[in-house]
Amino acid sequence: MAFGDGERVPGLVEALRTARAATAPLSFVATVGGRVVGHVLLSAARLDAPRRIVDVLTLSPLGVAPELQGQGIGTRLVAHALAAADGQGMPLVFLEGSPHYYGTRGFEGAVAAGFRPPSLRIPEAAFQVARLSAYEPWMTGTFVYAEPFWALDCVGLRDPAA
Protein backbone atom coordinates (compact mmCIF):
# COMPACT_ATOMS: atom_id res chain seq x y z
CA MET A 1 0.00 0.00 0.00
CA ALA A 2 1.25 3.41 -0.90
CA PHE A 3 -0.83 5.21 1.72
CA GLY A 4 0.60 7.15 4.66
CA ASP A 5 -0.40 5.26 7.77
CA GLY A 6 -1.58 1.87 6.53
CA GLU A 7 -3.05 1.05 9.93
CA ARG A 8 -5.77 3.67 9.40
CA VAL A 9 -6.82 2.47 5.96
CA PRO A 10 -9.35 -0.24 6.96
CA GLY A 11 -11.18 2.14 9.31
CA LEU A 12 -11.16 4.91 6.70
CA VAL A 13 -12.52 2.62 3.97
CA GLU A 14 -15.30 1.35 6.23
CA ALA A 15 -16.22 4.86 7.37
CA LEU A 16 -16.32 6.15 3.78
CA ARG A 17 -18.35 3.16 2.58
CA THR A 18 -21.01 3.70 5.23
CA ALA A 19 -21.00 7.51 5.46
CA ARG A 20 -24.11 9.40 4.47
CA ALA A 21 -23.13 11.41 1.42
CA ALA A 22 -24.71 13.07 -1.60
CA THR A 23 -22.66 10.79 -3.85
CA ALA A 24 -22.31 7.06 -3.21
CA PRO A 25 -18.73 5.81 -3.06
CA LEU A 26 -17.28 3.95 -6.05
CA SER A 27 -15.20 0.94 -5.04
CA PHE A 28 -13.35 -1.29 -7.49
CA VAL A 29 -11.12 -4.32 -7.04
CA ALA A 30 -8.64 -6.10 -9.26
CA THR A 31 -8.42 -9.87 -9.07
CA VAL A 32 -5.90 -12.43 -10.23
CA GLY A 33 -6.95 -16.05 -10.09
CA GLY A 34 -9.93 -15.18 -7.90
CA ARG A 35 -7.74 -13.35 -5.36
CA VAL A 36 -8.24 -9.63 -4.70
CA VAL A 37 -4.90 -7.98 -5.48
CA GLY A 38 -5.87 -4.33 -5.76
CA HIS A 39 -8.50 -1.84 -4.63
CA VAL A 40 -9.40 1.78 -5.30
CA LEU A 41 -12.07 3.87 -3.62
CA LEU A 42 -13.63 7.12 -4.81
CA SER A 43 -15.71 8.84 -2.15
CA ALA A 44 -17.78 11.99 -1.86
CA ALA A 45 -16.13 15.32 -1.15
CA ARG A 46 -16.94 18.94 -1.86
CA LEU A 47 -15.43 21.90 -3.61
CA ASP A 48 -16.22 25.25 -1.99
CA ALA A 49 -16.34 27.28 -5.21
CA PRO A 50 -17.19 30.99 -5.38
CA ARG A 51 -20.43 30.28 -7.28
CA ARG A 52 -21.66 27.33 -5.16
CA ILE A 53 -20.69 24.09 -3.43
CA VAL A 54 -19.81 21.43 -6.00
CA ASP A 55 -20.00 17.69 -5.36
CA VAL A 56 -16.67 16.09 -6.28
CA LEU A 57 -14.82 12.89 -5.47
CA THR A 58 -11.58 11.98 -3.77
CA LEU A 59 -9.46 9.00 -4.75
CA SER A 60 -8.21 7.33 -1.60
CA PRO A 61 -7.01 4.77 -0.96
CA LEU A 62 -5.42 2.96 -3.86
CA GLY A 63 -3.62 -0.24 -2.99
CA VAL A 64 -2.02 -3.12 -4.88
CA ALA A 65 -0.51 -6.27 -3.38
CA PRO A 66 3.22 -5.53 -2.94
CA GLU A 67 4.35 -8.52 -4.98
CA LEU A 68 2.26 -7.33 -7.95
CA GLN A 69 3.14 -3.63 -7.91
CA GLY A 70 4.70 -2.28 -11.10
CA GLN A 71 2.57 -4.49 -13.35
CA GLY A 72 -0.07 -1.89 -14.28
CA ILE A 73 -2.79 -3.01 -11.85
CA GLY A 74 -2.94 0.35 -10.08
CA THR A 75 -2.90 2.18 -13.41
CA ARG A 76 -5.88 0.16 -14.65
CA LEU A 77 -7.76 0.68 -11.38
CA VAL A 78 -7.22 4.46 -11.56
CA ALA A 79 -8.30 4.57 -15.23
CA HIS A 80 -11.42 2.54 -14.47
CA ALA A 81 -12.29 4.70 -11.46
CA LEU A 82 -11.87 7.95 -13.43
CA ALA A 83 -13.98 6.58 -16.29
CA ALA A 84 -16.73 5.58 -13.84
CA ALA A 85 -16.64 9.02 -12.18
CA ASP A 86 -16.80 10.69 -15.58
CA GLY A 87 -19.71 8.45 -16.55
CA GLN A 88 -21.58 9.62 -13.45
CA GLY A 89 -21.09 13.26 -14.44
CA MET A 90 -18.61 14.12 -11.70
CA PRO A 91 -16.50 17.14 -12.65
CA LEU A 92 -13.39 16.59 -10.52
CA VAL A 93 -11.45 13.93 -8.63
CA PHE A 94 -8.90 15.05 -6.02
CA LEU A 95 -6.18 13.12 -4.21
CA GLU A 96 -3.03 13.37 -2.13
CA GLY A 97 -0.27 11.33 -3.68
CA SER A 98 2.89 11.05 -5.72
CA PRO A 99 2.93 13.55 -8.60
CA HIS A 100 5.29 11.20 -10.44
CA TYR A 101 2.79 8.32 -10.23
CA TYR A 102 -0.51 10.15 -10.63
CA GLY A 103 0.80 12.78 -13.06
CA THR A 104 0.97 10.12 -15.77
CA ARG A 105 -2.52 8.85 -14.91
CA GLY A 106 -4.69 11.89 -15.60
CA PHE A 107 -3.90 14.10 -12.59
CA GLU A 108 -2.24 17.50 -12.41
CA GLY A 109 -1.13 19.83 -9.65
CA ALA A 110 -4.31 21.17 -8.05
CA VAL A 111 -2.85 24.44 -6.75
CA ALA A 112 -1.56 25.38 -10.21
CA ALA A 113 -5.02 24.52 -11.57
CA GLY A 114 -6.71 27.01 -9.21
CA PHE A 115 -7.65 24.88 -6.20
CA ARG A 116 -6.79 25.29 -2.53
CA PRO A 117 -6.02 22.31 -0.29
CA PRO A 118 -8.14 21.71 2.82
CA SER A 119 -5.11 21.69 5.12
CA LEU A 120 -1.68 23.31 5.34
CA ARG A 121 -0.33 19.82 6.12
CA ILE A 122 -0.80 18.72 2.50
CA PRO A 123 2.37 19.25 0.46
CA GLU A 124 1.55 21.29 -2.63
CA ALA A 125 3.06 18.72 -5.00
CA ALA A 126 0.94 15.94 -3.50
CA PHE A 127 -2.37 17.84 -3.87
CA GLN A 128 -3.66 16.79 -7.29
CA VAL A 129 -6.82 16.88 -9.39
CA ALA A 130 -8.22 15.19 -12.46
CA ARG A 131 -10.61 17.38 -14.47
CA LEU A 132 -13.37 15.30 -16.06
CA SER A 133 -15.89 16.05 -18.82
CA ALA A 134 -18.36 17.87 -16.52
CA TYR A 135 -15.67 20.29 -15.28
CA GLU A 136 -16.33 23.97 -15.99
CA PRO A 137 -13.74 26.77 -15.65
CA TRP A 138 -15.64 28.52 -12.81
CA MET A 139 -15.10 25.43 -10.64
CA THR A 140 -12.20 26.67 -8.52
CA GLY A 141 -11.90 27.09 -4.77
CA THR A 142 -11.17 25.03 -1.69
CA PHE A 143 -11.35 21.24 -1.68
CA VAL A 144 -13.12 19.84 1.40
CA TYR A 145 -12.70 16.22 2.51
CA ALA A 146 -15.61 14.22 3.88
CA GLU A 147 -15.79 13.97 7.68
CA PRO A 148 -14.19 10.48 7.99
CA PHE A 149 -10.87 11.84 6.69
CA TRP A 150 -10.84 14.41 9.50
CA ALA A 151 -12.18 12.09 12.20
CA LEU A 152 -9.49 9.49 11.48
CA ASP A 153 -6.73 12.11 10.97
CA CYS A 154 -6.09 11.06 7.37
CA VAL A 155 -5.54 14.55 5.94
CA GLY A 156 -2.02 15.64 5.03
CA LEU A 157 1.13 14.69 6.87
CA ARG A 158 1.83 15.02 10.59
CA ASP A 159 5.22 16.33 11.67
CA PRO A 160 6.67 13.60 13.91
CA ALA A 161 9.02 16.16 15.47
CA ALA A 162 6.18 18.46 16.55
mmCIF file of C-alpha atoms in Angstrom:
data_model
loop_
_atom_site.group_PDB
_atom_site.id
_atom_site.type_symbol
_atom_site.label_atom_id
_atom_site.label_comp_id
_atom_site.label_asym_id
_atom_site.label_seq_id
_atom_site.Cartn_x
_atom_site.Cartn_y
_atom_site.Cartn_z
ATOM 1 C CA MET A 1 0.000 0.000 0.000
ATOM 2 C CA ALA A 2 1.246 3.415 -0.899
ATOM 3 C CA PHE A 3 -0.828 5.205 1.725
ATOM 4 C CA GLY A 4 0.598 7.154 4.656
ATOM 5 C CA ASP A 5 -0.399 5.262 7.774
ATOM 6 C CA GLY A 6 -1.576 1.871 6.528
ATOM 7 C CA GLU A 7 -3.054 1.045 9.932
ATOM 8 C CA ARG A 8 -5.768 3.674 9.403
ATOM 9 C CA VAL A 9 -6.819 2.465 5.962
ATOM 10 C CA PRO A 10 -9.350 -0.240 6.958
ATOM 11 C CA GLY A 11 -11.178 2.135 9.306
ATOM 12 C CA LEU A 12 -11.161 4.911 6.698
ATOM 13 C CA VAL A 13 -12.517 2.624 3.969
ATOM 14 C CA GLU A 14 -15.297 1.346 6.229
ATOM 15 C CA ALA A 15 -16.221 4.856 7.371
ATOM 16 C CA LEU A 16 -16.320 6.147 3.783
ATOM 17 C CA ARG A 17 -18.348 3.164 2.578
ATOM 18 C CA THR A 18 -21.007 3.701 5.230
ATOM 19 C CA ALA A 19 -21.001 7.511 5.459
ATOM 20 C CA ARG A 20 -24.115 9.404 4.471
ATOM 21 C CA ALA A 21 -23.129 11.413 1.421
ATOM 22 C CA ALA A 22 -24.707 13.067 -1.598
ATOM 23 C CA THR A 23 -22.663 10.794 -3.849
ATOM 24 C CA ALA A 24 -22.312 7.064 -3.215
ATOM 25 C CA PRO A 25 -18.727 5.808 -3.063
ATOM 26 C CA LEU A 26 -17.280 3.952 -6.045
ATOM 27 C CA SER A 27 -15.200 0.942 -5.041
ATOM 28 C CA PHE A 28 -13.347 -1.291 -7.495
ATOM 29 C CA VAL A 29 -11.121 -4.317 -7.039
ATOM 30 C CA ALA A 30 -8.635 -6.104 -9.264
ATOM 31 C CA THR A 31 -8.425 -9.869 -9.068
ATOM 32 C CA VAL A 32 -5.901 -12.428 -10.233
ATOM 33 C CA GLY A 33 -6.953 -16.052 -10.087
ATOM 34 C CA GLY A 34 -9.934 -15.183 -7.904
ATOM 35 C CA ARG A 35 -7.739 -13.354 -5.360
ATOM 36 C CA VAL A 36 -8.236 -9.634 -4.701
ATOM 37 C CA VAL A 37 -4.900 -7.982 -5.477
ATOM 38 C CA GLY A 38 -5.873 -4.334 -5.761
ATOM 39 C CA HIS A 39 -8.496 -1.842 -4.629
ATOM 40 C CA VAL A 40 -9.396 1.782 -5.303
ATOM 41 C CA LEU A 41 -12.067 3.871 -3.624
ATOM 42 C CA LEU A 42 -13.632 7.123 -4.807
ATOM 43 C CA SER A 43 -15.708 8.838 -2.147
ATOM 44 C CA ALA A 44 -17.784 11.992 -1.862
ATOM 45 C CA ALA A 45 -16.132 15.317 -1.154
ATOM 46 C CA ARG A 46 -16.944 18.944 -1.861
ATOM 47 C CA LEU A 47 -15.429 21.905 -3.614
ATOM 48 C CA ASP A 48 -16.216 25.249 -1.991
ATOM 49 C CA ALA A 49 -16.336 27.281 -5.210
ATOM 50 C CA PRO A 50 -17.191 30.990 -5.384
ATOM 51 C CA ARG A 51 -20.425 30.282 -7.281
ATOM 52 C CA ARG A 52 -21.660 27.327 -5.165
ATOM 53 C CA ILE A 53 -20.695 24.093 -3.429
ATOM 54 C CA VAL A 54 -19.809 21.433 -5.999
ATOM 55 C CA ASP A 55 -20.003 17.688 -5.363
ATOM 56 C CA VAL A 56 -16.674 16.094 -6.281
ATOM 57 C CA LEU A 57 -14.816 12.885 -5.467
ATOM 58 C CA THR A 58 -11.583 11.979 -3.769
ATOM 59 C CA LEU A 59 -9.464 8.999 -4.746
ATOM 60 C CA SER A 60 -8.211 7.331 -1.602
ATOM 61 C CA PRO A 61 -7.011 4.775 -0.955
ATOM 62 C CA LEU A 62 -5.419 2.959 -3.863
ATOM 63 C CA GLY A 63 -3.620 -0.243 -2.994
ATOM 64 C CA VAL A 64 -2.019 -3.116 -4.883
ATOM 65 C CA ALA A 65 -0.510 -6.273 -3.382
ATOM 66 C CA PRO A 66 3.216 -5.535 -2.938
ATOM 67 C CA GLU A 67 4.355 -8.521 -4.980
ATOM 68 C CA LEU A 68 2.262 -7.335 -7.952
ATOM 69 C CA GLN A 69 3.140 -3.629 -7.914
ATOM 70 C CA GLY A 70 4.703 -2.277 -11.101
ATOM 71 C CA GLN A 71 2.567 -4.486 -13.355
ATOM 72 C CA GLY A 72 -0.072 -1.894 -14.275
ATOM 73 C CA ILE A 73 -2.793 -3.011 -11.853
ATOM 74 C CA GLY A 74 -2.939 0.353 -10.078
ATOM 75 C CA THR A 75 -2.897 2.180 -13.407
ATOM 76 C CA ARG A 76 -5.878 0.162 -14.651
ATOM 77 C CA LEU A 77 -7.758 0.683 -11.377
ATOM 78 C CA VAL A 78 -7.222 4.457 -11.560
ATOM 79 C CA ALA A 79 -8.296 4.569 -15.226
ATOM 80 C CA HIS A 80 -11.418 2.536 -14.473
ATOM 81 C CA ALA A 81 -12.285 4.699 -11.461
ATOM 82 C CA LEU A 82 -11.866 7.947 -13.434
ATOM 83 C CA ALA A 83 -13.983 6.584 -16.292
ATOM 84 C CA ALA A 84 -16.725 5.582 -13.835
ATOM 85 C CA ALA A 85 -16.639 9.018 -12.178
ATOM 86 C CA ASP A 86 -16.800 10.693 -15.576
ATOM 87 C CA GLY A 87 -19.713 8.454 -16.551
ATOM 88 C CA GLN A 88 -21.585 9.622 -13.449
ATOM 89 C CA GLY A 89 -21.094 13.257 -14.444
ATOM 90 C CA MET A 90 -18.614 14.123 -11.703
ATOM 91 C CA PRO A 91 -16.497 17.145 -12.646
ATOM 92 C CA LEU A 92 -13.393 16.592 -10.524
ATOM 93 C CA VAL A 93 -11.453 13.932 -8.628
ATOM 94 C CA PHE A 94 -8.903 15.047 -6.017
ATOM 95 C CA LEU A 95 -6.175 13.120 -4.208
ATOM 96 C CA GLU A 96 -3.031 13.375 -2.129
ATOM 97 C CA GLY A 97 -0.273 11.328 -3.684
ATOM 98 C CA SER A 98 2.888 11.054 -5.718
ATOM 99 C CA PRO A 99 2.925 13.550 -8.601
ATOM 100 C CA HIS A 100 5.287 11.203 -10.437
ATOM 101 C CA TYR A 101 2.791 8.323 -10.230
ATOM 102 C CA TYR A 102 -0.512 10.150 -10.631
ATOM 103 C CA GLY A 103 0.795 12.780 -13.061
ATOM 104 C CA THR A 104 0.969 10.118 -15.773
ATOM 105 C CA ARG A 105 -2.518 8.849 -14.911
ATOM 106 C CA GLY A 106 -4.692 11.892 -15.603
ATOM 107 C CA PHE A 107 -3.899 14.097 -12.593
ATOM 108 C CA GLU A 108 -2.239 17.501 -12.411
ATOM 109 C CA GLY A 109 -1.130 19.830 -9.646
ATOM 110 C CA ALA A 110 -4.307 21.168 -8.048
ATOM 111 C CA VAL A 111 -2.853 24.444 -6.747
ATOM 112 C CA ALA A 112 -1.557 25.383 -10.206
ATOM 113 C CA ALA A 113 -5.022 24.519 -11.565
ATOM 114 C CA GLY A 114 -6.712 27.008 -9.206
ATOM 115 C CA PHE A 115 -7.651 24.875 -6.203
ATOM 116 C CA ARG A 116 -6.786 25.285 -2.529
ATOM 117 C CA PRO A 117 -6.022 22.309 -0.285
ATOM 118 C CA PRO A 118 -8.141 21.705 2.817
ATOM 119 C CA SER A 119 -5.106 21.690 5.116
ATOM 120 C CA LEU A 120 -1.683 23.305 5.339
ATOM 121 C CA ARG A 121 -0.325 19.819 6.118
ATOM 122 C CA ILE A 122 -0.802 18.721 2.499
ATOM 123 C CA PRO A 123 2.370 19.249 0.461
ATOM 124 C CA GLU A 124 1.548 21.294 -2.631
ATOM 125 C CA ALA A 125 3.062 18.721 -5.000
ATOM 126 C CA ALA A 126 0.936 15.939 -3.495
ATOM 127 C CA PHE A 127 -2.366 17.836 -3.868
ATOM 128 C CA GLN A 128 -3.662 16.791 -7.288
ATOM 129 C CA VAL A 129 -6.821 16.884 -9.387
ATOM 130 C CA ALA A 130 -8.222 15.195 -12.464
ATOM 131 C CA ARG A 131 -10.605 17.379 -14.467
ATOM 132 C CA LEU A 132 -13.367 15.300 -16.056
ATOM 133 C CA SER A 133 -15.888 16.049 -18.821
ATOM 134 C CA ALA A 134 -18.357 17.865 -16.520
ATOM 135 C CA TYR A 135 -15.672 20.291 -15.282
ATOM 136 C CA GLU A 136 -16.330 23.968 -15.989
ATOM 137 C CA PRO A 137 -13.742 26.772 -15.653
ATOM 138 C CA TRP A 138 -15.641 28.520 -12.814
ATOM 139 C CA MET A 139 -15.099 25.434 -10.638
ATOM 140 C CA THR A 140 -12.204 26.665 -8.517
ATOM 141 C CA GLY A 141 -11.899 27.086 -4.769
ATOM 142 C CA THR A 142 -11.166 25.032 -1.687
ATOM 143 C CA PHE A 143 -11.350 21.244 -1.685
ATOM 144 C CA VAL A 144 -13.116 19.842 1.403
ATOM 145 C CA TYR A 145 -12.703 16.224 2.514
ATOM 146 C CA ALA A 146 -15.613 14.221 3.885
ATOM 147 C CA GLU A 147 -15.794 13.970 7.684
ATOM 148 C CA PRO A 148 -14.187 10.485 7.990
ATOM 149 C CA PHE A 149 -10.871 11.840 6.693
ATOM 150 C CA TRP A 150 -10.842 14.415 9.498
ATOM 151 C CA ALA A 151 -12.176 12.092 12.204
ATOM 152 C CA LEU A 152 -9.487 9.493 11.478
ATOM 153 C CA ASP A 153 -6.728 12.108 10.969
ATOM 154 C CA CYS A 154 -6.090 11.061 7.373
ATOM 155 C CA VAL A 155 -5.536 14.555 5.940
ATOM 156 C CA GLY A 156 -2.023 15.635 5.031
ATOM 157 C CA LEU A 157 1.133 14.688 6.865
ATOM 158 C CA ARG A 158 1.835 15.022 10.587
ATOM 159 C CA ASP A 159 5.220 16.330 11.674
ATOM 160 C CA PRO A 160 6.665 13.601 13.910
ATOM 161 C CA ALA A 161 9.024 16.159 15.474
ATOM 162 C CA ALA A 162 6.185 18.457 16.552
#
